[in-house]
Amino acid sequence: MALPTERLKSLIEAALLVAGRPLTISDLKSTVLADYPVSTRYVQLLLAELKSDYQSRGVELKEVASGWRIQARQEFAEELSRLWSERAPRYSRAVMETLTLIAYRQPITRAEIEAIRGVAVSSQMVATLKERGWVRGIGHKEAPGRPELLATTREFLDYFNLKSLEQLPELLPEAETPLAAALPLGGQQSGIPDE
């Protein structure tokens, strides 16, 4: 059964609003669009139209690593944060530096992070990043003690509004030099490990 374009677009919009998580085109086609003969390309066109529809609104349609979602525009973040009495957790500079190193140099071990930062990285710091869902272990390095290799997750990309690691901002020249000198890894990895 075919539906008019506007109705299909509204159905996709409703699904993105109620899902509570990003949805891929495959998710949409296998759930809310399962009864309708639509191609992947057609769903992409409908998503592009929806994205355009939101251009002058307080919300936007954004593609992140886990799929598509409707979200408030970043420019309203400060005002919208007043809706919640609970404040978002504040992370220490050490936690953010550790997360940055993992994001730009993944996969990386705690010892390699410590070598770059010049200070110990507590297991609690890594546990905090794992609990948040931003970092996970992806295996062990073939080295004495077989240290855990750390990498970012799709949740990390989603939280920071990124579709892939290639969208990470360029490092400032003063930050790039210590990174390059500390580890001969050859630069940032492309993509994120499969989950």
Coordinates of C-alpha atoms in Angstrom, one line a residue:
M1 CA 0.0 0.0 0.0
A2 CA 1.4 3.4 -1.0
L3 CA 1.0 6.5 1.1
P4 CA 1.2 10.1 -0.1
T5 CA 4.7 11.7 0.3
E6 CA 3.5 14.1 3.0
R7 CA 2.0 11.3 5.1
L8 CA 5.2 9.2 4.8
K9 CA 7.3 12.2 5.8
S10 CA 5.0 12.8 8.8
L11 CA 5.2 9.2 9.8
I12 CA 9.1 9.3 9.7
E13 CA 9.0 12.6 11.7
A14 CA 6.7 11.0 14.3
A15 CA 8.9 7.9 14.6
L16 CA 12.0 10.1 15.1
L17 CA 10.2 12.1 17.8
V18 CA 8.9 9.1 19.8
A19 CA 11.9 6.7 19.4
G20 CA 14.0 8.1 22.1
R21 CA 17.1 7.2 20.2
P22 CA 18.6 7.8 16.7
L23 CA 17.0 5.7 14.0
T24 CA 18.8 4.4 10.9
I25 CA 17.1 4.2 7.5
S26 CA 17.1 0.4 8.0
D27 CA 15.4 0.9 11.4
L28 CA 12.7 3.0 9.7
K29 CA 12.2 0.6 6.8
S30 CA 11.9 -2.4 9.1
T31 CA 9.5 -0.8 11.6
V32 CA 7.2 2.1 10.8
L33 CA 7.7 1.8 7.0
A34 CA 7.5 -2.0 6.8
D35 CA 4.1 -2.0 5.2
Y36 CA 5.0 0.6 2.5
P37 CA 7.1 -0.1 -0.6
V38 CA 9.8 2.5 -0.2
S39 CA 13.4 2.4 -1.4
T40 CA 16.3 3.5 0.7
R41 CA 16.9 6.3 -1.7
Y42 CA 13.3 7.5 -1.3
V43 CA 13.6 7.5 2.5
Q44 CA 16.9 9.5 2.1
L45 CA 15.0 12.1 0.0
L46 CA 12.2 12.3 2.6
L47 CA 14.8 12.8 5.4
A48 CA 16.4 15.6 3.3
E49 CA 13.0 17.3 2.9
L50 CA 12.4 17.0 6.7
K51 CA 15.8 18.4 7.4
S52 CA 15.0 21.4 5.1
D53 CA 11.6 21.8 6.8
Y54 CA 13.4 22.4 10.1
Q55 CA 15.8 25.0 8.8
S56 CA 14.1 27.9 10.5
R57 CA 12.8 26.1 13.6
G58 CA 14.1 25.6 17.1
V59 CA 14.8 21.9 16.4
E60 CA 16.7 20.3 13.7
L61 CA 17.0 16.9 12.0
K62 CA 20.6 15.7 12.5
E63 CA 22.4 12.6 11.3
V64 CA 24.8 11.2 13.9
A65 CA 26.7 7.9 14.1
S66 CA 23.7 5.8 15.2
G67 CA 21.2 7.3 12.7
W68 CA 18.9 10.2 12.5
R69 CA 17.3 12.2 15.3
I70 CA 15.3 15.3 16.0
Q71 CA 17.0 17.5 18.5
A72 CA 17.0 21.1 19.8
R73 CA 19.4 23.4 18.1
Q74 CA 22.7 23.9 19.9
E75 CA 22.2 27.7 20.1
F76 CA 19.3 27.1 22.6
A77 CA 21.3 24.8 24.9
E78 CA 21.8 27.3 27.7
E79 CA 18.2 28.3 28.0
L80 CA 16.9 24.8 27.6
S81 CA 19.2 23.5 30.3
R82 CA 16.9 25.4 32.8
L83 CA 14.2 22.9 32.2
W84 CA 16.1 20.3 34.3
S85 CA 16.8 21.0 38.0
E86 CA 19.5 18.4 37.9
R87 CA 22.7 19.7 36.4
A88 CA 24.7 17.7 33.9
P89 CA 27.8 16.2 35.4
R90 CA 30.9 18.4 35.2
Y91 CA 34.0 16.5 34.1
S92 CA 37.5 17.3 35.3
R93 CA 40.1 18.5 33.0
A94 CA 41.9 15.2 33.5
V95 CA 38.9 13.2 32.3
M96 CA 38.4 15.4 29.3
E97 CA 42.1 15.2 28.4
T98 CA 41.9 11.4 28.6
L99 CA 38.8 11.3 26.5
T100 CA 40.4 13.6 23.9
L101 CA 43.5 11.3 23.7
I102 CA 41.3 8.3 23.3
A103 CA 39.2 10.0 20.6
Y104 CA 42.2 11.2 18.5
R105 CA 44.6 8.3 19.1
Q106 CA 42.4 5.2 19.3
P107 CA 43.0 2.5 20.0
I108 CA 45.2 3.5 22.9
T109 CA 46.2 2.0 26.2
R110 CA 46.2 3.6 29.6
A111 CA 50.0 3.5 29.7
E112 CA 50.2 5.4 26.3
I113 CA 47.8 8.0 27.7
E114 CA 49.9 8.3 30.8
A115 CA 53.0 8.8 28.6
I116 CA 51.4 11.6 26.7
R117 CA 49.8 13.4 29.7
G118 CA 52.9 12.8 32.0
V119 CA 50.6 11.7 34.9
A120 CA 48.9 8.6 36.0
V121 CA 45.4 7.8 34.7
S122 CA 43.3 6.3 37.4
S123 CA 41.2 3.3 36.7
Q124 CA 38.2 5.3 38.1
M125 CA 38.7 7.9 35.3
V126 CA 38.5 5.2 32.7
A127 CA 35.6 3.6 34.5
T128 CA 33.7 7.0 34.4
L129 CA 34.2 7.2 30.7
K130 CA 33.0 3.6 30.3
E131 CA 30.0 4.1 32.5
R132 CA 29.0 7.2 30.5
G133 CA 29.1 4.9 27.4
W134 CA 31.7 7.1 25.6
V135 CA 34.7 4.6 25.8
R136 CA 35.0 0.8 25.7
G137 CA 37.7 -1.8 25.6
I138 CA 38.2 -3.3 22.1
G139 CA 40.8 -5.9 22.9
H140 CA 44.3 -6.1 24.3
K141 CA 47.7 -5.0 22.9
E142 CA 50.2 -7.6 22.2
A143 CA 52.7 -6.3 24.8
P144 CA 53.8 -7.3 28.2
G145 CA 50.8 -7.4 30.5
R146 CA 48.4 -7.3 27.5
P147 CA 47.0 -3.9 28.3
E148 CA 43.5 -3.1 27.3
L149 CA 43.0 -1.0 24.1
L150 CA 40.5 1.8 24.5
A151 CA 38.3 3.4 21.8
T152 CA 35.3 5.6 21.6
T153 CA 31.8 4.4 21.0
R154 CA 28.8 5.4 18.9
E155 CA 27.3 7.0 22.0
F156 CA 30.4 9.2 22.2
L157 CA 29.8 10.3 18.6
D158 CA 26.1 10.8 19.2
Y159 CA 26.6 12.8 22.4
F160 CA 29.0 15.2 20.6
N161 CA 26.8 15.4 17.5
L162 CA 29.3 13.7 15.2
K163 CA 28.5 11.3 12.4
S164 CA 32.1 9.9 12.3
L165 CA 35.6 10.6 13.8
E166 CA 36.5 12.5 10.7
Q167 CA 34.3 15.3 12.1
L168 CA 36.4 15.8 15.2
P169 CA 37.8 19.4 15.2
E170 CA 41.3 19.9 14.1
L171 CA 43.8 19.9 17.0
L172 CA 45.5 23.2 17.8
P173 CA 49.1 23.2 16.7
E174 CA 50.4 23.3 20.3
A175 CA 48.3 20.3 21.1
E176 CA 49.2 18.3 18.0
T177 CA 52.9 18.4 18.5
P178 CA 52.9 16.5 21.9
L179 CA 50.5 14.0 20.5
A180 CA 52.6 13.3 17.4
A181 CA 55.9 13.1 19.4
A182 CA 54.5 10.9 22.1
L183 CA 53.1 8.1 20.0
P184 CA 54.2 6.9 16.6
L185 CA 50.7 5.8 15.6
G186 CA 50.5 7.6 12.3
G187 CA 47.4 9.7 13.1
Q188 CA 43.8 9.3 13.9
Q189 CA 41.9 6.1 13.1
S190 CA 39.1 6.4 10.6
G191 CA 35.7 5.4 11.8
I192 CA 34.9 3.6 15.1
P193 CA 35.3 0.0 15.9
D194 CA 32.3 -2.3 15.2
E195 CA 30.3 -2.9 18.3

